[in-house]
Coordinates of C-alpha atoms in Angstrom, one line a residue:
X1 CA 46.2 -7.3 3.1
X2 CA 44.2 -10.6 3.9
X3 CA 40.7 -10.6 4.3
X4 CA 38.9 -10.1 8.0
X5 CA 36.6 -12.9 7.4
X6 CA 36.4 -16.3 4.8
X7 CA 33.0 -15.7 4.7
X8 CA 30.4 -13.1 5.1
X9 CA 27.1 -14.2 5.0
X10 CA 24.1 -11.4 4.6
X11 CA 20.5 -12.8 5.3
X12 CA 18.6 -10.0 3.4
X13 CA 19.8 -7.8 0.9
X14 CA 18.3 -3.8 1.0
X15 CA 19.4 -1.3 1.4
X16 CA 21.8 -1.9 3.9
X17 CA 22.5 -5.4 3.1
X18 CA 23.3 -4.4 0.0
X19 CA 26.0 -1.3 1.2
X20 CA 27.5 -3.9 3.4
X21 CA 28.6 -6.1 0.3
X22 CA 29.9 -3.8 -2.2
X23 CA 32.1 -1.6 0.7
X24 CA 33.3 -5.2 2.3
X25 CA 34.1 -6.2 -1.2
X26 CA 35.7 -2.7 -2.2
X27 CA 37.7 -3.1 1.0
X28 CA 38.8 -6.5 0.6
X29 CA 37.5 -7.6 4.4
X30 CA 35.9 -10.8 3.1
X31 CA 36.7 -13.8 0.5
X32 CA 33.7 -14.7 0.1
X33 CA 29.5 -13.0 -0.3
X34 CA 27.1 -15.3 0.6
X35 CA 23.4 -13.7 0.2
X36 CA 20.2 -15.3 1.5
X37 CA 16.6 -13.8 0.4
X38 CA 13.5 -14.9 1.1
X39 CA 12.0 -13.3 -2.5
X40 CA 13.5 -15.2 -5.9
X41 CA 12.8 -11.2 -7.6
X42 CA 15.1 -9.8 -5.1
X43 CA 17.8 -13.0 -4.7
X44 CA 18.0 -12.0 -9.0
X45 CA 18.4 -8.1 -8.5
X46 CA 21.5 -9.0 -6.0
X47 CA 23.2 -11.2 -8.7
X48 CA 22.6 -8.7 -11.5
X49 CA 24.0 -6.4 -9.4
X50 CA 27.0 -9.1 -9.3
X51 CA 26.5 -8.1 -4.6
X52 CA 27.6 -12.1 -3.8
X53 CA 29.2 -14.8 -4.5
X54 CA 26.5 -17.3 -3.8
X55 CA 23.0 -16.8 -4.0
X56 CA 20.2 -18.6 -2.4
X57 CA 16.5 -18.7 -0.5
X58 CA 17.5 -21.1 1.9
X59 CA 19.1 -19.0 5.0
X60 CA 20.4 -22.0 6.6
X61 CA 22.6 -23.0 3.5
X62 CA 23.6 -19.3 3.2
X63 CA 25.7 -19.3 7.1
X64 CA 27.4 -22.8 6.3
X65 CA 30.9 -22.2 6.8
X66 CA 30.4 -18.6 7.2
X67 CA 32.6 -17.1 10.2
X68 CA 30.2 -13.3 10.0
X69 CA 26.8 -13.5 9.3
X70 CA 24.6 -10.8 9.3
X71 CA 21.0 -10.1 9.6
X72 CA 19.8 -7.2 7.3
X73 CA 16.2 -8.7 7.0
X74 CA 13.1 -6.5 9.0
X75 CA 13.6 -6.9 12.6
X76 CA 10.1 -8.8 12.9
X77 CA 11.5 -11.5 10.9
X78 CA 15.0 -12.2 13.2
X79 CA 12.9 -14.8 15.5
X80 CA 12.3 -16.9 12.8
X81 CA 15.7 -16.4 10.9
X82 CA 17.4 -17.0 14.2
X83 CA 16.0 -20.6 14.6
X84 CA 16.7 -21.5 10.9
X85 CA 20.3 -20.9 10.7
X86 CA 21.4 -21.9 14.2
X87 CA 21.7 -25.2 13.2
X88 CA 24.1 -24.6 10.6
X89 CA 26.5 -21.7 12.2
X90 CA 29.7 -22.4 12.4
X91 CA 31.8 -22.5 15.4
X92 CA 33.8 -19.3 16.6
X93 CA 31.3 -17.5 14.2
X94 CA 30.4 -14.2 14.8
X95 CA 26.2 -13.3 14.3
X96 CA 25.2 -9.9 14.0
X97 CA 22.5 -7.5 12.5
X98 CA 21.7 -4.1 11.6
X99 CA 18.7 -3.8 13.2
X100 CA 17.5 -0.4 15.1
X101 CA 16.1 -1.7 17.6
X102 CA 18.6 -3.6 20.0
X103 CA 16.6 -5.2 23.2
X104 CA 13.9 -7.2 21.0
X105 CA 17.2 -8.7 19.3
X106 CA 18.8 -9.4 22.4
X107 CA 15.9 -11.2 23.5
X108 CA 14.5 -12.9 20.4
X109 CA 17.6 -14.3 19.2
X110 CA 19.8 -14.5 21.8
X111 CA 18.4 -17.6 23.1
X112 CA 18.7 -19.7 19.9
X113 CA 22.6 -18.8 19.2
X114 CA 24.4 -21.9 19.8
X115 CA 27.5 -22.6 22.0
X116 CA 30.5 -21.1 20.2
X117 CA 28.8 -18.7 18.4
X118 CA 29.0 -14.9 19.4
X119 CA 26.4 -13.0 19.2
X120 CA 27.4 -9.0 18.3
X121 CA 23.7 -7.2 17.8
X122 CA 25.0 -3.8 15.8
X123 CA 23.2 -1.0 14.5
X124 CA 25.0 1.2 11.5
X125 CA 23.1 4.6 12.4
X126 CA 22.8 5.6 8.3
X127 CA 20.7 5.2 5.6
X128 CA 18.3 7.0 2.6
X129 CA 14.7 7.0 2.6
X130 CA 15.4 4.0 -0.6
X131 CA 15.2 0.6 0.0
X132 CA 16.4 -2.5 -2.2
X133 CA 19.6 -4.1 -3.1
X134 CA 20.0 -1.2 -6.3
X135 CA 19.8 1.6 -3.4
X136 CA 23.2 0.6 -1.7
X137 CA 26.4 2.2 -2.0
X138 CA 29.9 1.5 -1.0
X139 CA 29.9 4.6 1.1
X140 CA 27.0 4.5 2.9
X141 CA 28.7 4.0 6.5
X142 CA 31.5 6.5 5.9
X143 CA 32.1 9.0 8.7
X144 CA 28.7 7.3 10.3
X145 CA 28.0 5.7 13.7
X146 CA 27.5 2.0 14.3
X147 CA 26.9 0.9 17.6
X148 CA 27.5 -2.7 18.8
X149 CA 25.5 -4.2 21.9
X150 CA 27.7 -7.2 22.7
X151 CA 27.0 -9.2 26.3
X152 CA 29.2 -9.5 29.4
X153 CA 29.7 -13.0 27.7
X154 CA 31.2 -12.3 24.6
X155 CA 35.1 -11.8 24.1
X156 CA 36.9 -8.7 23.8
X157 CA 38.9 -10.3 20.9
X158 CA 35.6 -11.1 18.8
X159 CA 34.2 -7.5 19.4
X160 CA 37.3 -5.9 18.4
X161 CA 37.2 -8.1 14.9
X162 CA 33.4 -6.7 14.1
X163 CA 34.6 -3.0 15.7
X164 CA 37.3 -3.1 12.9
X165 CA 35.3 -4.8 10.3
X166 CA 32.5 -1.4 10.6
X167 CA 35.9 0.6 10.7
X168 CA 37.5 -0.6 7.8
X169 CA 34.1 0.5 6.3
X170 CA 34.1 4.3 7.2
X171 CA 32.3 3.9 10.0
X172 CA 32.9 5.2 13.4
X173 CA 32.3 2.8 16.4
X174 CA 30.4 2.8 19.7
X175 CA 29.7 0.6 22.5
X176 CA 27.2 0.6 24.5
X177 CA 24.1 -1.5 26.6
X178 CA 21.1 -2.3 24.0
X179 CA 17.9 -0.7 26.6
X180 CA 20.5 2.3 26.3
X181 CA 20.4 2.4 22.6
X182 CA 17.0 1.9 22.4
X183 CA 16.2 4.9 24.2
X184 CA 18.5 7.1 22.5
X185 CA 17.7 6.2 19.4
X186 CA 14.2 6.3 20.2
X187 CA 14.4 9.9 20.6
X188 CA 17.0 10.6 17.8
X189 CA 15.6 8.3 15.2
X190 CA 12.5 6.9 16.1
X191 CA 10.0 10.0 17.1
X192 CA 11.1 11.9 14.4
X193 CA 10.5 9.5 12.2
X194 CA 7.0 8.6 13.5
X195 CA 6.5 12.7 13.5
X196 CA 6.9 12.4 9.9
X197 CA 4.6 9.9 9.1
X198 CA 2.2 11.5 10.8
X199 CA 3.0 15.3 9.3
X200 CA 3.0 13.9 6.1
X201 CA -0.1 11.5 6.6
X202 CA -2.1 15.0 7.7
X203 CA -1.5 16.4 4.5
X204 CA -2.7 12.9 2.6
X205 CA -6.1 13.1 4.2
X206 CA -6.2 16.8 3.6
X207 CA -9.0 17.6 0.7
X208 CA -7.5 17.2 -3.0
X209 CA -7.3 21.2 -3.5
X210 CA -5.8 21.9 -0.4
X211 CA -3.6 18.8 -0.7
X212 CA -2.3 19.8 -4.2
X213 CA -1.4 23.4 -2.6
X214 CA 1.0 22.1 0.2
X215 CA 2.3 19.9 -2.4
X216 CA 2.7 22.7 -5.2
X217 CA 4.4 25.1 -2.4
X218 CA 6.0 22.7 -0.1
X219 CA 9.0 24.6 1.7
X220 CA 12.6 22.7 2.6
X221 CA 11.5 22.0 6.2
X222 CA 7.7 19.9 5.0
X223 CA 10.2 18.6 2.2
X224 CA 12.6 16.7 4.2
X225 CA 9.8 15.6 6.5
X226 CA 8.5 13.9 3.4
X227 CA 11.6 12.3 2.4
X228 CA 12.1 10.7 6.2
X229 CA 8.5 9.7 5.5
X230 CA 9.5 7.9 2.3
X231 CA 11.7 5.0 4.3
X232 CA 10.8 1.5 4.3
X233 CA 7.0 1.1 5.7
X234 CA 8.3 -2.5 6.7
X235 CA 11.3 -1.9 8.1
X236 CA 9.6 1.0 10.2
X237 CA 6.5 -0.8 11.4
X238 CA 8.7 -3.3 12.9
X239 CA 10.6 -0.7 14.5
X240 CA 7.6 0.7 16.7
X241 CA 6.5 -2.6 17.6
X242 CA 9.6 -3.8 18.7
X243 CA 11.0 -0.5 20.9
X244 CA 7.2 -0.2 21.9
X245 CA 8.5 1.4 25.6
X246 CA 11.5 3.6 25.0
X247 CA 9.1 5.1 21.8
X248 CA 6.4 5.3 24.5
X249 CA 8.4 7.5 27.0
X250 CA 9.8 9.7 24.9
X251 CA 6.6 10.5 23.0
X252 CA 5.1 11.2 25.8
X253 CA 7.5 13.6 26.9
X254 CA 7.5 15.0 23.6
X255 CA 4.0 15.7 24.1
X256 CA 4.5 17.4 27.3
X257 CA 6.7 20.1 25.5
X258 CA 4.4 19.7 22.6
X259 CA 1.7 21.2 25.4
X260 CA 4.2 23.8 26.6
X261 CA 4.7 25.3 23.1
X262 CA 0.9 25.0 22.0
X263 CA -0.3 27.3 24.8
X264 CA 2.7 29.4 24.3
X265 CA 1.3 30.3 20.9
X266 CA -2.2 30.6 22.1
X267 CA -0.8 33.4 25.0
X268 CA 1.2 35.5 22.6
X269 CA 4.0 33.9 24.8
X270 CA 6.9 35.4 22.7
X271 CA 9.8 34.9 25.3
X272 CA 9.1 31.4 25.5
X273 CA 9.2 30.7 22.4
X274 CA 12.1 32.7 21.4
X275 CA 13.7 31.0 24.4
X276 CA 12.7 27.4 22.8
X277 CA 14.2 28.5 19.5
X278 CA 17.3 29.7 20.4
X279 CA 18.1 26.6 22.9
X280 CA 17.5 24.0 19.5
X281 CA 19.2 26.1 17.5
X282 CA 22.1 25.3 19.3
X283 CA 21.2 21.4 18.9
X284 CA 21.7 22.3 15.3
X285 CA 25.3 23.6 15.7
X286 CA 26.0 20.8 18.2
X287 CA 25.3 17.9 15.0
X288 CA 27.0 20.1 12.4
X289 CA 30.3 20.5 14.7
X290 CA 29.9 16.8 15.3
X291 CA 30.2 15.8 11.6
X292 CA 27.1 14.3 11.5
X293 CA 25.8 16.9 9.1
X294 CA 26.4 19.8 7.2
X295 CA 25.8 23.9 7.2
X296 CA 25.4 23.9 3.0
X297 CA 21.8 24.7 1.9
X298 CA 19.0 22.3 2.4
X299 CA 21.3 20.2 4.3
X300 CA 23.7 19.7 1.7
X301 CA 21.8 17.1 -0.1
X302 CA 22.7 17.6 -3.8
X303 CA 19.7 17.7 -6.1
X304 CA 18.7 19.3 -9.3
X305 CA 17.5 22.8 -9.6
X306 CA 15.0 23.3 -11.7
X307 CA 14.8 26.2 -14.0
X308 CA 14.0 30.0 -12.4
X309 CA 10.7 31.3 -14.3
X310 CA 11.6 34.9 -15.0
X311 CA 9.1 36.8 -13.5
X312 CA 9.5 39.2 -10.5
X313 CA 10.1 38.0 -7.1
X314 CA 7.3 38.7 -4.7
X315 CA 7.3 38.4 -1.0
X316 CA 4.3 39.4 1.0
X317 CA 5.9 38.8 4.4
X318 CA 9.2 39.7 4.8
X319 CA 10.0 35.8 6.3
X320 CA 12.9 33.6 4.6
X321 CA 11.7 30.1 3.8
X322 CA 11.5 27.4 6.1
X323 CA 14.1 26.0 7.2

């Protein structure tokens, strides 16, 4: 089978970046890797993980005769990216990103894409809470959304090239307007992650005693708060600034229902709360039977167990662990 493209170019190389080359390459949807970094440490990580074909700093060398680039840098750099290479993209290209924001894109690069050039803003809805080119894997995007945000102006035949490029990679493909991502995700990516920062960032300012405790006893439900905690700081600072309003709205009705449960517990309001439970826990069953997870213990993330001391099992209130 012949490849998709000539020439894939990836301006930054993480996590993503990185997963982009090797299951492109597996695939065979490209001839060529072109890889532009902005750090000489990480431009040598990609090439001694043998990610490209041709390495470089200089972005606008990296899109030269590239007919797919993509931007995998931190969505606060695309401005600047976007006016460096658009002098050297190449006709009846196709520019993209992997951004997860989709508005701010829109709107800070669309205006310096040259004629001929169409401009596909994606978002590949998966990820690890690691970053760097080492962190990628080949299967990354398999059995995962990407959503593409192309404009009235671009052509059907160029979006069906990039929806089958993300298919050939395991991913499953969506269309839609980019405000309309960024609310959704807002709500399904972006609160929860800032509710972990902040869950976890209440237990760093706790005192050391009391801080070494939660740590020492830290149940499955605080644990995986702490690993969405873990993601890029970069990539995720970006993020807020950039959906500022859709983030906006929907913590603020998230604090409204925050209110509703708070005084629910204060009342001994037991109905409502059961009521509350019961409704998310059909959420639950609604991702699972949607593929995007699974029903295996602690979410079917493998990991090592360590060791059972043996000493007798105590359990002074009758309650499972959290989940």
């Amino acid at each position: 089978m012949s490849a998709q493209f000539r020439k894939l170019a990836l301006i930054g190389i993480g996590l993503i970046g990185a997963s982009i080359a090797l299951a492109a390459r597996r695939q065979g949807l490209v001839d060529v890797i072109s890889i532009a970094t902005r750090r000489q440490e990480t431009l040598d990580e990609a090439r001694e993980l043998g990610l490209g074909d041709i390495y470089t700093l200089d972005a606008a060398e990296a899109v030269r005769g590239a007919d797919l680039v993509i931007l995998c840098a931190p969505v606060g750099a695309y401005e600047h990216l976007a006016r460096t290479i658009a002098p050297a993209l190449e006709p009846g290209a196709i520019l993209s990103d992997v951004g997860s924001v989709k508005a701010h894109v829109v709107k800070v690069v669309g205006p310096h894409v040259p004629p001929g050039v169409s401009f596909i803003p994606g978002h590949p809805i998966a990820g690890t809470e690691h970053s760097g080119p080492a962190a990628g894997f080949a299967e990354l995007f398999a059995g995962r959304w990407c959503v593409l945000t192309p404009g009235s102006d671009i052509s059907q035949a160029d979006t069906d090239r990039l929806v089958a490029f993300w298919q050939a990679m395991g991913s499953m493909v969506e269309c839609m307007d980019a405000n309309h991502h960024d609310m959704v995700l807002a709500i399904t990516s972006h609160i929860p992650h800032l509710v972990a920062y902040n869950i976890v960032g209440t237990v760093a300012d706790l005192e050391a005693d009391t801080k070494s405790e939660v740590i020492k006893f830290s149940a499955s439900g605080f644990r995986d708060f702490t690993r969405i905690a873990a993601s890029d700081p970069v990539m995720w600072r970006d993020v807020f600034l950039t959906n500022r309003d859709a983030v906006l709205e929907m913590l603020g009705r998230f604090l409204e229902d925050l209110s509703v449960l708070q005084r629910a517990v204060r009342t001994g309001d037991g109905p409502t709360l059961e009521s509350l439970f019961a409704r998310t826990r059909e959420i639950r069953r609604s991702v699972i039977d949607a593929g995007q997870e699974t029903a295996a213990p602690d979410f079917g993330r493998p990991h090592d167990v360590p060791p059972v001391p043996d000493i007798p099992l105590v359990r002074e209130h009758g309650g499972g662990d959290d989940a």
